[in-house]
Amino acid sequence: MNMTTSFALFLYFYLVNTGLFINNEFVAGNNTIETINPATGKVITSVQAAGSQQVNTAVEAAHKAFHGGWKTSTPRNRARLMHKLADLVERDVNDLAHLETLDNGKPLRNAQRDIIDVSNYIRYFAGFCDKLHGKVIDTQGKLSYTVHEPIGVCGAIIPWNFPIVMLIWKVAPAICTGNTIVVKTSEMTPLSALKFAALVKEAGFAPGVINIITGYGHIAGDSLARHMKCDKIAFTGSVNVGRAIMKAAAESNLKKITLELGGKSPNIIFDDVENLDEAVFWSRFGIFYNAGQMCFAGSRIYVQEGIYDEFVKKFEKLVLSGKVGCPFDKSTFQGPQISETHLNRIMSYIDIGKKEGATCHLGGKRVNNNGGYFMEPTVFTDVKPDMRIMREEIFGPVVVICKFKDTKDVIKQANDTIFGLAASVFTSNITRAVTVSNALEAGSVWVNCTSIVTENSPFGGYKQSGIGRENSEYALANYTQIKAVKINLNSKL
Ligand SMILES: *[C@@H]1O[C@H](CO)[C@@H](O)[C@H](O)[C@H]1NC(C)=O
Ligand SMILES: *[C@@H]1O[C@H](CO)[C@@H](O)[C@H](O)[C@H]1NC(C)=O
Ligand SMILES: *[C@@H]1O[C@H](CO)[C@@H](O)[C@H](O)[C@H]1NC(C)=O
Ligand SMILES: *[C@@H]1O[C@H](CO)[C@@H](O)[C@H](O)[C@H]1NC(C)=O
Ligand SMILES: CC(=O)N[C@H]1CO[C@H](CO)[C@@H](O)[C@@H]1O
């Protein structure tokens, strides 16, 4: 392969190497993938795509790095490297944010927030490096102690909606606990991760500790999920791919898996809210942020009947005030959807909703703007529980608004889903807030707000929304395994 053409250095305000980052080097893949600017539909550049052979090379590199020193590296050294990496992310926050916006289409100020989050996550988990320890258990004449050991080589398969944030959700807990990792980025949004890869090398991590490759899910993702030396997979994405990963794990080495899958999160507004405008603000943020492309999006809004009309009116007004357009424009609230295919999929749900008899109250159309994949924020009313737009994850700027009578009624409706990622409750009555939060089948419940996700609070799904937890101290259990050592002091059997 011609190295000069295959490693087209892509110039924007900075250089990004478009190879596969394995063993601290950028290398060639099996073929290339074009990455597209969703705001224009134009090709930004081509990146190297991993085939099964390169996945194997990356896993072998991670395996060697694990046994060759990272596993036994001192916690202090791991923390020092992680803080150095966080420093570099902060230094390059603007480059990383521009790349994220260019590749993913999210408004620039949101991308900047994402990058700051990345450094916060790295520092948070760096703090755990030297705080991982087990217990001492006195077992009658024998002394037992437990050790929390790393699992080995972790594989991470990450989505395109929060590319660099999802990467760090997996990289930070994996490496602080002494694992090594192979990350596969989404083929649609590889650029910020490639820039990040250069920072990994600059920070001084040993070759093979963090490997970052791009490729298609059915090729590179599948090879990683089936690899016999990949000891764990952490995946964020759709339920169907989650199933495929469980199957691949079952058919190979029974690797451990954590999955963070879809959602159809309810957002419940009681008529006792102190400030309806505030509830409207959060509800709009909960569904239309990131162009609705969020697994935890509050895509089913339930409003108590007495305030339903007023809520819908205010909601509509606020939604219409948001500009859909160029993500580099400071006044833009909503950028493009990620791809033509995805936009078409969302648009097909608009047709489905109408055919099922729901009212498309607001939006529902494509927005023609410079060849980009834009659409109007869309609100459906007159929806019924069995409609597909009520049951299926649309993963776009589409929300359904329903009425409810009382607490019992809304809990029943809210839980009536295969998903269980998140939920929100708006009320000024603390008893009601707690009663409803406890009854909701969801991994996160937000009271009087939506979409609050932080590094120090656990995140994950009930029901078909996932397995395991990410973020916070709880995540560490999913990156370690427990060994019990039993010492016979002087006892006979
Ligand atoms: C390499 O890429 C080609 C397409 O360019 C594909 O058909 C083939 O399956 C890939 N090989 C591997 C080993 O992934
Ligand atoms: C949520 O609770 C806080 C604290 O009680 C209150 O100030 C706020 O107005 C409430 N929000 C709504 C929408 O009721
Ligand atoms: C608060 O909610 C509880 C539980 O739903 C209810 O029993 C109580 O009457 C409510 N309090 C007020 C002041 O509305
Ligand atoms: C994840 O951690 C939880 C404890 O928080 C544990 O019950 C579960 O088995 C772990 N799953 C995996 C795949 O590590
Ligand atoms: C805790 C609780 O009330 N769970 C209910 C949620 O709603 C589903 C479906 O309506 C019920 O089956 C659960 O019992």
XYZ file of C-alpha atoms and ligand atoms in Angstrom:
563
model
C 0.000 0.000 0.000
C 1.196 3.484 -0.828
C 1.877 5.036 2.553
C 1.664 8.631 1.408
C -1.812 8.232 0.003
C -3.099 5.916 2.690
C -2.060 8.259 5.505
C -3.502 11.399 4.039
C -2.780 13.900 6.731
C -5.918 15.843 7.165
C -5.431 19.553 7.650
C -8.019 21.629 9.388
C -6.479 23.890 12.010
C -4.218 21.011 13.037
C -2.982 17.674 11.802
C -4.819 14.461 12.420
C -3.202 11.206 11.497
C -5.813 8.994 9.890
C -4.158 5.615 10.544
C -5.078 2.959 13.102
C -3.446 3.718 16.455
C -1.842 0.448 17.543
C 1.221 0.157 19.792
C 1.551 3.958 19.820
C 1.967 4.065 16.036
C -0.460 5.031 13.287
C -0.606 2.103 10.870
C -2.460 1.047 7.732
C -5.749 -0.822 7.808
C -7.424 -3.212 5.404
C -9.242 -0.440 3.558
C -10.436 3.127 4.031
C -13.663 4.787 5.098
C -14.760 8.267 4.108
C -15.971 10.394 6.955
C -18.634 12.939 6.105
C -19.505 16.348 7.459
C -23.208 15.955 8.306
C -23.781 19.706 8.034
C -22.850 19.696 4.329
C -22.940 16.085 3.172
C -19.357 16.508 1.909
C -16.443 14.183 2.534
C -14.010 15.525 5.161
C -11.311 12.903 4.704
C -10.706 9.157 4.572
C -9.483 7.156 7.517
C -7.964 3.701 7.738
C -10.417 0.933 8.555
C -9.431 -2.152 10.503
C -10.082 -5.639 9.176
C -9.904 -8.700 11.394
C -6.135 -8.843 10.924
C -5.576 -5.364 12.359
C -8.002 -6.078 15.191
C -5.851 -9.068 16.002
C -2.688 -6.939 15.945
C -4.312 -4.404 18.283
C -5.516 -7.070 20.738
C -2.091 -8.731 20.719
C -0.491 -5.333 21.425
C -2.862 -4.756 24.340
C -2.248 -8.279 25.620
C 1.510 -7.765 25.533
C 1.237 -4.362 27.234
C -0.983 -5.820 29.951
C 1.385 -8.643 30.855
C 4.474 -6.623 30.018
C 4.036 -4.053 32.741
C 0.741 -2.155 32.823
C -0.944 -4.726 35.065
C 1.803 -4.378 37.657
C 2.557 -0.698 37.120
C 2.353 1.357 40.267
C -0.954 3.101 40.894
C 0.979 6.329 41.317
C 2.464 5.977 37.843
C -0.919 5.254 36.270
C -2.423 8.315 37.949
C 0.461 10.530 36.874
C 0.032 9.490 33.222
C -3.713 10.006 33.376
C -3.330 13.522 34.783
C -0.809 14.295 32.044
C -3.345 13.102 29.470
C -6.028 15.313 31.044
C -3.625 18.286 30.818
C -3.121 17.626 27.101
C -6.870 17.335 26.483
C -7.314 20.716 28.186
C -4.499 22.201 26.124
C -6.145 21.017 22.896
C -9.762 21.598 23.863
C -10.447 23.841 20.875
C -8.960 21.511 18.264
C -10.787 18.540 19.722
C -14.086 20.439 19.888
C -13.785 21.691 16.294
C -13.092 18.171 15.066
C -16.054 16.824 17.013
C -18.386 19.438 15.555
C -17.072 18.940 12.040
C -17.445 15.171 12.179
C -20.589 14.791 14.312
C -22.491 18.030 13.636
C -23.147 18.991 17.248
C -23.073 22.717 18.050
C -19.547 23.870 18.854
C -20.283 25.039 22.400
C -21.757 21.608 23.182
C -18.648 19.951 21.768
C -16.505 22.203 23.979
C -18.547 21.049 26.969
C -17.934 17.441 25.911
C -14.164 17.927 25.799
C -14.091 19.535 29.254
C -16.084 16.514 30.432
C -13.398 14.249 28.982
C -10.679 15.826 31.115
C -12.968 15.716 34.183
C -13.556 11.985 33.643
C -9.847 11.265 33.282
C -8.992 13.134 36.487
C -11.870 11.559 38.403
C -10.743 8.015 37.540
C -7.061 8.890 37.989
C -7.988 9.458 41.634
C -9.043 5.834 41.982
C -5.728 4.334 40.835
C -4.363 4.198 44.386
C -7.686 3.599 46.128
C -8.493 0.131 44.820
C -8.271 -2.437 47.543
C -10.003 -5.450 48.941
C -10.913 -6.729 52.379
C -9.270 -8.836 55.046
C -11.497 -11.666 56.240
C -10.577 -13.694 59.328
C -11.830 -17.217 58.625
C -11.111 -19.264 61.767
C -7.456 -20.089 61.706
C -7.090 -19.042 58.123
C -6.570 -15.539 56.922
C -8.386 -14.523 53.760
C -7.878 -11.362 51.864
C -9.326 -10.114 48.605
C -7.554 -8.335 45.776
C -9.322 -6.316 43.077
C -7.408 -7.211 39.949
C -7.761 -5.915 36.403
C -9.578 -8.161 33.907
C -6.976 -7.917 31.135
C -7.577 -6.679 27.606
C -10.776 -4.653 27.384
C -12.510 -3.978 24.095
C -14.673 -0.878 23.740
C -17.120 -0.292 20.930
C -18.370 3.252 20.969
C -21.148 5.160 19.230
C -21.201 8.317 17.134
C -23.501 10.541 19.217
C -20.942 11.547 21.873
C -17.801 10.124 20.218
C -15.043 11.337 22.538
C -17.133 11.269 25.725
C -18.190 7.664 25.145
C -14.565 6.782 24.467
C -13.401 8.184 27.790
C -16.288 6.553 29.717
C -14.561 3.298 28.805
C -10.888 4.198 28.610
C -10.652 5.977 31.987
C -12.054 3.225 34.249
C -10.267 0.533 32.213
C -6.778 1.946 32.520
C -7.014 3.265 36.093
C -7.724 -0.297 37.250
C -4.737 -1.670 35.315
C -6.418 -3.044 32.185
C -5.273 -2.288 28.669
C -7.774 -1.414 25.966
C -8.644 -1.571 22.283
C -11.240 1.018 21.312
C -13.201 0.805 18.089
C -14.682 4.165 17.182
C -17.769 4.569 15.060
C -16.876 4.627 11.373
C -18.940 7.824 11.142
C -17.036 9.837 13.773
C -13.386 8.750 14.025
C -11.619 12.121 14.011
C -11.666 13.311 17.627
C -10.503 9.869 18.769
C -7.568 9.962 16.330
C -6.529 13.358 17.653
C -6.890 11.942 21.186
C -4.683 8.993 20.185
C -1.797 11.352 19.446
C -2.220 12.792 22.954
C -2.021 9.277 24.448
C 1.409 8.901 22.898
C 2.490 12.401 23.899
C 1.427 11.767 27.510
C 3.909 8.882 27.644
C 1.735 5.780 27.910
C 3.643 2.633 27.005
C 2.875 1.166 23.548
C -0.213 -1.053 23.551
C -1.879 0.273 26.709
C -4.434 2.310 24.752
C -5.131 1.331 21.128
C -7.693 3.149 19.011
C -8.972 1.778 15.727
C -11.731 2.670 13.326
C -13.738 0.226 11.307
C -17.165 -1.144 10.574
C -19.125 -2.836 13.327
C -19.812 -6.017 11.378
C -16.103 -6.431 10.592
C -13.887 -4.792 13.228
C -16.495 -4.770 16.030
C -17.379 -8.394 15.426
C -13.705 -9.476 15.361
C -13.091 -7.695 18.648
C -16.171 -9.225 20.275
C -15.051 -12.705 19.150
C -11.360 -12.351 19.908
C -10.128 -15.037 22.311
C -7.659 -12.658 23.971
C -10.163 -9.864 24.465
C -11.348 -10.403 28.034
C -14.163 -7.888 28.220
C -16.306 -5.809 25.897
C -17.961 -2.546 26.854
C -20.466 -1.441 24.256
C -22.736 1.559 23.852
C -25.269 1.463 21.044
C -28.397 -0.262 19.854
C -30.214 -3.203 21.444
C -29.722 -5.305 18.324
C -25.959 -4.858 18.266
C -25.938 -5.473 22.030
C -27.552 -8.857 21.377
C -24.984 -9.633 18.664
C -22.166 -8.847 21.099
C -23.604 -11.118 23.788
C -23.835 -13.835 21.177
C -20.247 -13.274 20.002
C -19.058 -13.427 23.625
C -21.010 -16.638 24.186
C -19.606 -18.210 21.031
C -15.980 -17.294 21.794
C -14.398 -17.020 25.251
C -17.402 -15.967 27.407
C -15.786 -12.570 27.783
C -17.402 -10.269 30.300
C -19.736 -7.712 28.811
C -21.234 -4.423 29.812
C -23.855 -2.901 27.565
C -25.407 0.536 27.503
C -28.269 0.343 25.028
C -31.319 2.243 23.945
C -34.055 4.074 25.754
C -37.534 5.532 25.495
C -37.362 7.606 28.620
C -40.522 9.023 30.199
C -40.591 12.612 31.415
C -43.461 13.229 33.830
C -44.858 16.692 34.614
C -47.279 16.925 37.563
C -49.719 19.828 37.799
C -48.172 21.023 41.076
C -44.921 22.199 39.430
C -43.798 25.431 40.976
C -42.604 26.879 37.726
C -43.997 25.510 34.477
C -41.494 27.448 32.351
C -38.687 25.644 34.115
C -40.288 22.265 33.399
C -40.703 23.288 29.762
C -37.042 24.355 29.552
C -35.750 21.047 30.930
C -38.172 18.963 28.870
C -36.982 20.572 25.655
C -33.353 20.121 26.702
C -34.117 16.487 27.578
C -35.221 15.575 24.053
C -33.816 18.100 21.581
C -30.237 18.491 22.839
C -27.732 16.791 20.491
C -30.465 16.757 17.806
C -32.297 14.154 19.890
C -29.516 11.643 19.347
C -29.216 10.546 22.972
C -29.880 7.125 24.446
C -31.390 8.758 27.546
C -33.532 11.253 25.594
C -36.827 12.059 27.304
C -38.819 11.047 24.246
C -42.162 10.409 25.982
C -43.498 13.440 27.830
C -46.462 12.797 30.171
C -48.299 15.914 31.334
C -51.030 15.905 33.985
C -54.360 16.759 32.366
C -54.990 20.089 34.175
C -51.858 21.730 32.731
C -51.615 19.800 29.465
C -52.798 22.548 27.117
C -50.668 25.209 28.748
C -47.593 22.965 28.716
C -47.995 22.118 25.033
C -48.390 25.794 24.147
C -45.282 26.877 26.043
C -43.280 23.878 24.826
C -44.162 24.616 21.224
C -43.122 28.249 21.607
C -39.753 27.370 23.108
C -39.043 24.668 20.522
C -39.838 27.040 17.654
C -37.395 29.601 19.053
C -34.435 27.208 18.589
C -32.389 27.644 15.442
C -31.685 24.572 13.328
C -28.544 25.136 11.280
C -24.782 25.288 10.969
C -23.222 23.854 14.146
C -20.352 26.367 14.020
C -22.863 29.218 14.241
C -23.107 30.447 17.843
C -26.881 30.927 17.668
C -27.598 27.341 16.568
C -29.449 25.099 19.000
C -29.840 22.036 16.779
C -27.289 20.783 14.257
C -27.760 18.092 11.598
C -28.519 14.412 12.159
C -25.493 12.184 11.809
C -26.102 10.813 8.284
C -28.460 10.627 5.358
C -29.380 7.062 6.297
C -30.142 8.021 9.860
C -32.175 11.050 8.800
C -34.211 8.831 6.466
C -34.814 6.409 9.310
C -36.088 9.217 11.550
C -38.268 10.550 8.727
C -39.766 7.090 8.277
C -41.011 7.329 11.888
C -42.754 10.601 11.033
C -44.725 8.707 8.358
C -45.358 5.794 10.687
C -46.710 8.151 13.376
C -49.057 9.863 10.943
C -50.275 6.553 9.498
C -50.928 5.254 12.999
C -53.225 8.207 13.567
C -51.107 10.455 15.777
C -51.139 14.208 15.179
C -47.889 15.737 13.963
C -48.329 18.859 16.027
C -45.073 20.561 15.122
C -42.236 20.014 12.630
C -41.922 16.718 10.827
C -40.053 17.960 7.780
C -36.519 17.966 6.456
C -34.762 21.323 6.483
C -32.848 22.020 3.298
C -29.651 23.737 4.267
C -26.414 23.485 2.340
C -26.742 19.744 1.624
C -26.744 18.847 5.330
C -28.914 16.311 7.129
C -31.161 18.718 9.002
C -34.722 18.261 10.173
C -37.264 20.166 12.191
C -37.772 19.382 15.851
C -40.965 17.350 15.843
C -43.805 16.976 18.344
C -46.518 14.322 18.144
C -49.746 14.480 20.155
C -52.850 12.222 20.230
C -50.656 9.197 20.636
C -51.716 5.785 21.911
C -49.665 3.306 23.993
C -49.428 0.705 21.229
C -48.184 3.046 18.501
C -44.661 2.399 17.241
C -43.670 6.026 17.863
C -44.543 5.382 21.534
C -42.665 2.111 21.802
C -39.566 2.302 19.581
C -36.447 4.380 20.026
C -36.344 6.949 17.216
C -32.992 8.496 18.211
C -33.798 11.865 16.714
C -35.564 15.139 17.476
C -39.008 13.564 17.795
C -41.089 13.602 20.973
C -44.558 12.388 21.885
C -46.653 14.296 24.443
C -49.398 12.441 26.329
C -51.882 13.245 29.083
C -52.217 11.472 32.398
C -54.708 11.498 35.258
C -52.890 10.618 38.466
C -49.767 9.048 39.939
C -50.920 5.456 39.560
C -51.893 5.981 35.946
C -48.618 7.652 34.970
C -46.380 5.057 36.642
C -48.153 2.351 34.707
C -47.751 4.232 31.416
C -44.153 5.257 32.105
C -43.025 1.713 32.885
C -44.821 0.249 29.897
C -41.662 -0.160 27.795
C -38.923 -2.700 27.151
C -36.378 -0.005 28.033
C -35.273 1.358 31.400
C -32.436 3.793 30.950
C -33.724 7.032 32.456
C -36.802 8.985 33.544
C -37.684 12.443 34.833
C -40.276 13.714 37.276
C -41.337 17.323 37.769
C -43.239 18.127 40.958
C -42.913 20.474 43.909
C -44.097 17.755 46.305
C -41.125 15.877 47.729
C -43.238 12.894 48.814
C -44.566 12.522 45.296
C -41.066 12.957 43.828
C -39.700 10.114 45.938
C -42.727 7.824 45.511
C -42.647 8.146 41.734
C -38.839 7.921 41.472
C -38.895 4.676 43.422
C -41.655 3.196 41.262
C -40.006 4.007 37.931
C -38.093 1.163 36.310
C -35.043 3.124 35.171
C -31.331 3.320 35.943
C -31.392 7.118 36.331
C -34.256 9.283 37.559
C -34.013 13.057 37.395
C -36.275 15.148 39.603
C -37.043 18.679 38.419
C -34.392 18.406 35.715
C -33.345 16.137 32.826
C -30.159 14.665 31.307
C -27.790 15.278 34.213
C -24.918 12.820 33.732
C -21.697 13.243 35.684
C -18.498 11.289 36.151
C -19.217 10.603 39.838
C -22.770 9.283 39.543
C -23.589 5.826 38.099
C -25.254 5.427 34.713
C -26.785 2.340 33.144
C -29.989 0.592 32.265
C -32.781 -1.498 33.707
C -34.504 -4.077 31.488
C -33.295 -4.068 27.854
C -31.399 -0.800 28.301
C -28.292 -2.581 29.434
C -26.027 -4.568 31.693
C -23.600 -3.108 34.237
C -22.899 0.474 35.213
C -20.602 3.170 33.895
C -19.232 6.241 35.703
C -18.629 6.620 39.442
C -17.126 4.114 41.830
C -19.759 1.573 40.702
C -18.057 1.346 37.298
C -14.892 -0.051 38.882
C -16.646 -3.354 39.613
C -17.094 -3.796 35.870
C -13.377 -3.393 35.168
C -11.991 -5.581 37.953
C -12.286 -9.142 39.152
C -11.969 -10.254 42.735
C -9.442 -12.756 43.915
C -9.688 -14.334 47.372
C -6.386 -15.476 48.898
C -6.704 -17.875 51.848
C -3.736 -18.478 54.111
C -3.645 -21.373 56.517
C -2.145 -19.997 59.713
C -2.096 -23.192 61.770
C -5.391 -25.044 61.505
C -6.060 -28.617 60.398
C -8.981 -29.534 58.164
C -10.832 -6.163 3.761
O -11.641 -5.236 3.053
C -12.397 -5.790 2.012
C -13.132 -4.660 1.322
O -12.233 -3.684 0.925
C -13.360 -6.797 2.586
O -14.088 -7.401 1.550
C -12.581 -7.862 3.344
O -13.492 -8.713 3.988
C -11.695 -7.215 4.381
N -10.841 -8.219 4.993
C -10.732 -8.367 6.291
C -9.775 -9.395 6.740
O -11.372 -7.727 7.109
C -38.055 21.721 41.533
O -37.706 21.783 42.892
C -37.044 22.950 43.297
C -36.735 22.803 44.759
O -37.863 22.420 45.481
C -37.908 24.172 43.021
O -37.191 25.351 43.336
C -38.265 24.186 41.546
O -39.121 25.268 41.273
C -38.943 22.900 41.187
N -39.181 22.907 39.765
C -40.368 22.699 39.277
C -40.451 22.699 37.797
O -41.354 22.506 39.960
C -47.786 15.154 48.201
O -47.794 13.881 47.587
C -48.281 12.865 48.417
C -48.044 11.530 47.678
O -48.538 11.589 46.389
C -49.753 13.145 48.718
O -50.263 12.113 49.552
C -49.866 14.491 49.406
O -51.220 14.826 49.574
C -49.182 15.561 48.569
N -49.134 16.802 49.321
C -49.675 17.926 48.898
C -49.502 19.112 49.779
O -50.286 17.983 47.835
C -20.786 -5.166 36.861
O -20.738 -4.797 38.221
C -21.804 -5.271 38.995
C -21.637 -4.766 40.405
O -21.756 -3.375 40.401
C -21.837 -6.787 38.986
O -22.978 -7.250 39.665
C -21.871 -7.265 37.563
O -21.762 -8.660 37.543
C -20.744 -6.658 36.767
N -20.843 -7.079 35.390
C -19.787 -7.264 34.625
C -20.071 -7.688 33.258
O -18.646 -7.054 34.995
C -42.828 -0.501 40.540
C -43.952 -0.504 39.559
O -45.010 0.059 39.801
N -43.720 -1.160 38.441
C -44.726 -1.260 37.409
C -44.350 -0.391 36.245
O -45.279 -0.590 35.216
C -45.293 -1.907 34.709
C -46.138 -1.936 33.454
O -47.260 -1.144 33.593
C -45.779 -2.831 35.801
O -45.799 -4.150 35.343
C -44.854 -2.704 36.995
O -45.342 -3.452 38.077
